Amino acid sequence: MSATSGAGQGPAFRQVRGGNVFQNARSPAGGMTSGEEALVYEGSRGEHSMRVATLNVRTLTGRLPEVLRMGAALQFDILLLQEARAHADSHDAIRRAARQAGWQIFFSKLDQDQRSSLILLTRWPAQVAQFDAEGQFADRILPVFLHRPSRRPLLLVGVYKHSGDPYVASRFVERCMEKAAETGSSWAT
């Protein structure tokens, strides 16, 4: 996630490495392993606040129960998983497990290997947003409208940028932010 948001508001995000936020929270899931990163938005915990985290899981295979327990234990409202590598054949099982744990789930478009690189878990009512993606990067974004009480929906765009070429990655993120701004919605990437 980026610390940039639309409508002139910049939420307070902080990046943590190697378990700081999860171990400090005494997660029953055991925290993150060394080298893993998470970006956590820690807004006020008022009636309509939202707690958002993004986590690079490097693969969801065999880790879904741990991720679901961690999300519940740390009371995240939104959890964006990057590098999930969830094969299309496993989507139904992942969806059932997430729903059973109280999450609504969204998958990014499939890549050439029939895998989703991004997964968004939410406890807030949500729906997939129509978002014109760059052709070759269509599987690297996940736009979702989050429905907030007494407010208009928030467009949250999960972006998994390409790490091979910094210029291409930067341009891709810029285009995603431009597309989000074109919707006229409040948004965050």
CSV table of C-alpha atoms in Angstrom, one decimal:
chain,number,residue,atom,x,y,z
A,1,MET,CA,0.0,0.0,0.0
A,2,SER,CA,1.1,3.5,-0.6
A,3,ALA,CA,0.9,6.3,1.9
A,4,THR,CA,-0.9,8.2,-0.7
A,5,SER,CA,-4.6,8.6,-0.7
A,6,GLY,CA,-7.1,10.6,-2.8
A,7,ALA,CA,-9.4,13.4,-1.7
A,8,GLY,CA,-6.5,15.2,0.0
A,9,GLN,CA,-6.1,12.9,2.9
A,10,GLY,CA,-2.9,11.0,3.7
A,11,PRO,CA,-3.4,8.2,6.2
A,12,ALA,CA,-0.7,7.3,8.7
A,13,PHE,CA,0.9,4.1,7.5
A,14,ARG,CA,4.0,2.6,9.0
A,15,GLN,CA,6.2,-0.2,7.6
A,16,VAL,CA,7.4,-2.9,9.9
A,17,ARG,CA,9.9,-5.7,9.2
A,18,GLY,CA,10.6,-9.1,10.7
A,19,GLY,CA,7.7,-9.4,13.1
A,20,ASN,CA,7.8,-6.1,15.0
A,21,VAL,CA,4.1,-5.4,14.8
A,22,PHE,CA,2.9,-8.9,15.0
A,23,GLN,CA,5.2,-10.1,17.8
A,24,ASN,CA,4.5,-6.9,19.8
A,25,ALA,CA,0.8,-7.7,19.4
A,26,ARG,CA,1.5,-11.2,20.8
A,27,SER,CA,-0.1,-12.9,17.9
A,28,PRO,CA,-1.1,-16.5,18.5
A,29,ALA,CA,-0.2,-17.2,14.9
A,30,GLY,CA,3.5,-16.7,15.9
A,31,GLY,CA,4.2,-13.5,14.1
A,32,MET,CA,6.0,-12.9,10.9
A,33,THR,CA,9.3,-14.6,10.1
A,34,SER,CA,12.5,-12.7,9.7
A,35,GLY,CA,12.6,-10.7,6.5
A,36,GLU,CA,8.8,-10.5,6.0
A,37,GLU,CA,7.3,-7.1,5.8
A,38,ALA,CA,3.9,-5.6,6.6
A,39,LEU,CA,2.5,-2.2,6.1
A,40,VAL,CA,-0.1,-1.3,8.7
A,41,TYR,CA,-2.6,1.6,8.9
A,42,GLU,CA,-3.4,2.2,12.5
A,43,GLY,CA,-6.1,4.8,12.5
A,44,SER,CA,-8.2,5.6,15.6
A,45,ARG,CA,-10.3,2.7,16.8
A,46,GLY,CA,-13.6,4.6,16.8
A,47,GLU,CA,-16.9,3.3,15.7
A,48,HIS,CA,-16.1,3.7,12.0
A,49,SER,CA,-12.3,3.3,12.0
A,50,MET,CA,-10.6,0.8,9.7
A,51,ARG,CA,-7.5,-1.2,10.5
A,52,VAL,CA,-5.6,-2.2,7.3
A,53,ALA,CA,-2.5,-4.3,6.8
A,54,THR,CA,-0.7,-5.6,3.7
A,55,LEU,CA,1.5,-8.6,4.0
A,56,ASN,CA,3.8,-10.3,1.5
A,57,VAL,CA,3.1,-14.0,2.1
A,58,ARG,CA,5.4,-15.3,-0.7
A,59,THR,CA,2.9,-18.1,-1.1
A,60,LEU,CA,-0.4,-18.8,0.6
A,61,THR,CA,0.0,-22.6,0.2
A,62,GLY,CA,-0.1,-24.1,3.7
A,63,ARG,CA,-0.3,-20.7,5.4
A,64,LEU,CA,-3.9,-19.7,5.1
A,65,PRO,CA,-4.9,-20.9,8.7
A,66,GLU,CA,-2.0,-18.9,10.1
A,67,VAL,CA,-2.9,-15.8,8.1
A,68,LEU,CA,-6.6,-16.0,9.2
A,69,ARG,CA,-5.7,-16.5,12.8
A,70,MET,CA,-3.3,-13.5,12.7
A,71,GLY,CA,-5.9,-11.3,11.0
A,72,ALA,CA,-8.4,-12.2,13.7
A,73,ALA,CA,-6.0,-11.9,16.6
A,74,LEU,CA,-4.8,-8.5,15.6
A,75,GLN,CA,-8.3,-7.3,14.7
A,76,PHE,CA,-7.5,-6.2,11.1
A,77,ASP,CA,-10.5,-5.1,9.1
A,78,ILE,CA,-8.7,-5.4,5.8
A,79,LEU,CA,-5.8,-7.7,5.0
A,80,LEU,CA,-4.2,-7.5,1.6
A,81,LEU,CA,-2.0,-10.5,0.7
A,82,GLN,CA,0.7,-10.0,-1.9
A,83,GLU,CA,2.6,-12.8,-3.7
A,84,ALA,CA,-0.2,-15.1,-2.7
A,85,ARG,CA,0.3,-17.4,-5.7
A,86,ALA,CA,-3.1,-18.9,-5.2
A,87,HIS,CA,-3.8,-21.3,-8.1
A,88,ALA,CA,-7.3,-21.0,-9.6
A,89,ASP,CA,-8.0,-24.6,-8.5
A,90,SER,CA,-7.6,-23.6,-4.9
A,91,HIS,CA,-9.8,-20.5,-4.9
A,92,ASP,CA,-13.0,-22.3,-3.8
A,93,ALA,CA,-11.2,-23.9,-0.8
A,94,ILE,CA,-9.6,-20.6,0.1
A,95,ARG,CA,-13.0,-18.8,-0.2
A,96,ARG,CA,-14.7,-21.4,2.1
A,97,ALA,CA,-12.0,-21.1,4.8
A,98,ALA,CA,-12.1,-17.3,4.7
A,99,ARG,CA,-15.9,-17.2,4.9
A,100,GLN,CA,-15.9,-19.6,7.7
A,101,ALA,CA,-13.5,-17.3,9.6
A,102,GLY,CA,-15.7,-14.3,8.9
A,103,TRP,CA,-13.9,-12.7,6.0
A,104,GLN,CA,-15.2,-11.7,2.6
A,105,ILE,CA,-12.5,-12.5,0.0
A,106,PHE,CA,-11.4,-11.1,-3.4
A,107,PHE,CA,-8.8,-12.5,-5.8
A,108,SER,CA,-6.9,-10.6,-8.4
A,109,LYS,CA,-7.1,-11.6,-12.0
A,110,LEU,CA,-5.1,-14.8,-12.9
A,111,ASP,CA,-1.6,-14.6,-14.3
A,112,GLN,CA,-0.3,-16.8,-17.1
A,113,ASP,CA,0.2,-19.6,-14.6
A,114,GLN,CA,-3.5,-19.4,-13.5
A,115,ARG,CA,-2.6,-18.0,-10.1
A,116,SER,CA,-3.8,-14.9,-8.3
A,117,SER,CA,-0.9,-12.8,-6.9
A,118,LEU,CA,-3.2,-10.6,-4.7
A,119,ILE,CA,-5.9,-11.5,-2.3
A,120,LEU,CA,-7.9,-9.1,-0.2
A,121,LEU,CA,-9.7,-10.2,2.9
A,122,THR,CA,-12.2,-7.8,4.5
A,123,ARG,CA,-14.6,-7.7,7.3
A,124,TRP,CA,-16.3,-4.6,5.8
A,125,PRO,CA,-18.9,-4.9,3.1
A,126,ALA,CA,-17.2,-4.7,-0.3
A,127,GLN,CA,-17.4,-5.3,-4.0
A,128,VAL,CA,-15.0,-5.5,-6.9
A,129,ALA,CA,-14.6,-2.2,-8.6
A,130,GLN,CA,-14.5,-1.8,-12.4
A,131,PHE,CA,-11.0,-0.6,-13.1
A,132,ASP,CA,-9.3,-0.4,-16.5
A,133,ALA,CA,-5.9,-2.0,-15.9
A,134,GLU,CA,-2.8,-1.9,-18.0
A,135,GLY,CA,-2.9,-5.0,-20.2
A,136,GLN,CA,0.2,-6.9,-19.1
A,137,PHE,CA,-0.3,-5.9,-15.5
A,138,ALA,CA,-4.0,-6.6,-15.1
A,139,ASP,CA,-3.2,-9.5,-12.7
A,140,ARG,CA,-1.2,-7.2,-10.5
A,141,ILE,CA,-4.0,-4.9,-9.2
A,142,LEU,CA,-7.1,-5.6,-7.1
A,143,PRO,CA,-9.6,-2.7,-7.0
A,144,VAL,CA,-12.3,-3.0,-4.4
A,145,PHE,CA,-15.0,-0.6,-3.1
A,146,LEU,CA,-15.2,-0.7,0.7
A,147,HIS,CA,-18.6,0.4,2.0
A,148,ARG,CA,-18.2,2.6,5.1
A,149,PRO,CA,-21.1,3.4,7.4
A,150,SER,CA,-22.6,6.9,6.7
A,151,ARG,CA,-19.9,7.7,4.1
A,152,ARG,CA,-19.5,7.1,0.4
A,153,PRO,CA,-17.5,4.0,-0.5
A,154,LEU,CA,-13.7,4.0,-0.4
A,155,LEU,CA,-11.9,2.6,-3.5
A,156,LEU,CA,-9.0,0.6,-2.2
A,157,VAL,CA,-6.6,-0.5,-5.0
A,158,GLY,CA,-4.2,-3.3,-4.1
A,159,VAL,CA,-1.1,-3.0,-6.3
A,160,TYR,CA,1.6,-5.6,-6.6
A,161,LYS,CA,4.3,-3.8,-8.5
A,162,HIS,CA,6.9,-5.5,-10.7
A,163,SER,CA,10.3,-5.5,-9.0
A,164,GLY,CA,12.4,-6.1,-12.1
A,165,ASP,CA,12.5,-2.6,-13.5
A,166,PRO,CA,12.1,0.4,-11.1
A,167,TYR,CA,11.0,2.7,-13.9
A,168,VAL,CA,8.3,0.3,-15.1
A,169,ALA,CA,7.1,-0.3,-11.5
A,170,SER,CA,7.0,3.4,-10.8
A,171,ARG,CA,5.0,4.2,-14.0
A,172,PHE,CA,2.6,1.3,-13.2
A,173,VAL,CA,1.9,2.7,-9.8
A,174,GLU,CA,1.4,6.2,-11.2
A,175,ARG,CA,-1.1,4.9,-13.7
A,176,CYS,CA,-3.0,3.0,-11.0
A,177,MET,CA,-3.2,6.2,-9.0
A,178,GLU,CA,-4.3,8.2,-12.1
A,179,LYS,CA,-7.0,5.6,-12.8
A,180,ALA,CA,-8.2,5.7,-9.2
A,181,ALA,CA,-8.4,9.5,-9.3
A,182,GLU,CA,-10.4,9.4,-12.5
A,183,THR,CA,-13.2,7.5,-10.7
A,184,GLY,CA,-14.0,10.5,-8.6
A,185,SER,CA,-14.1,8.3,-5.5
A,186,SER,CA,-12.2,8.6,-2.3
A,187,TRP,CA,-9.3,6.2,-2.8
A,188,ALA,CA,-6.2,4.7,-1.4
A,189,THR,CA,-3.5,2.5,-3.1
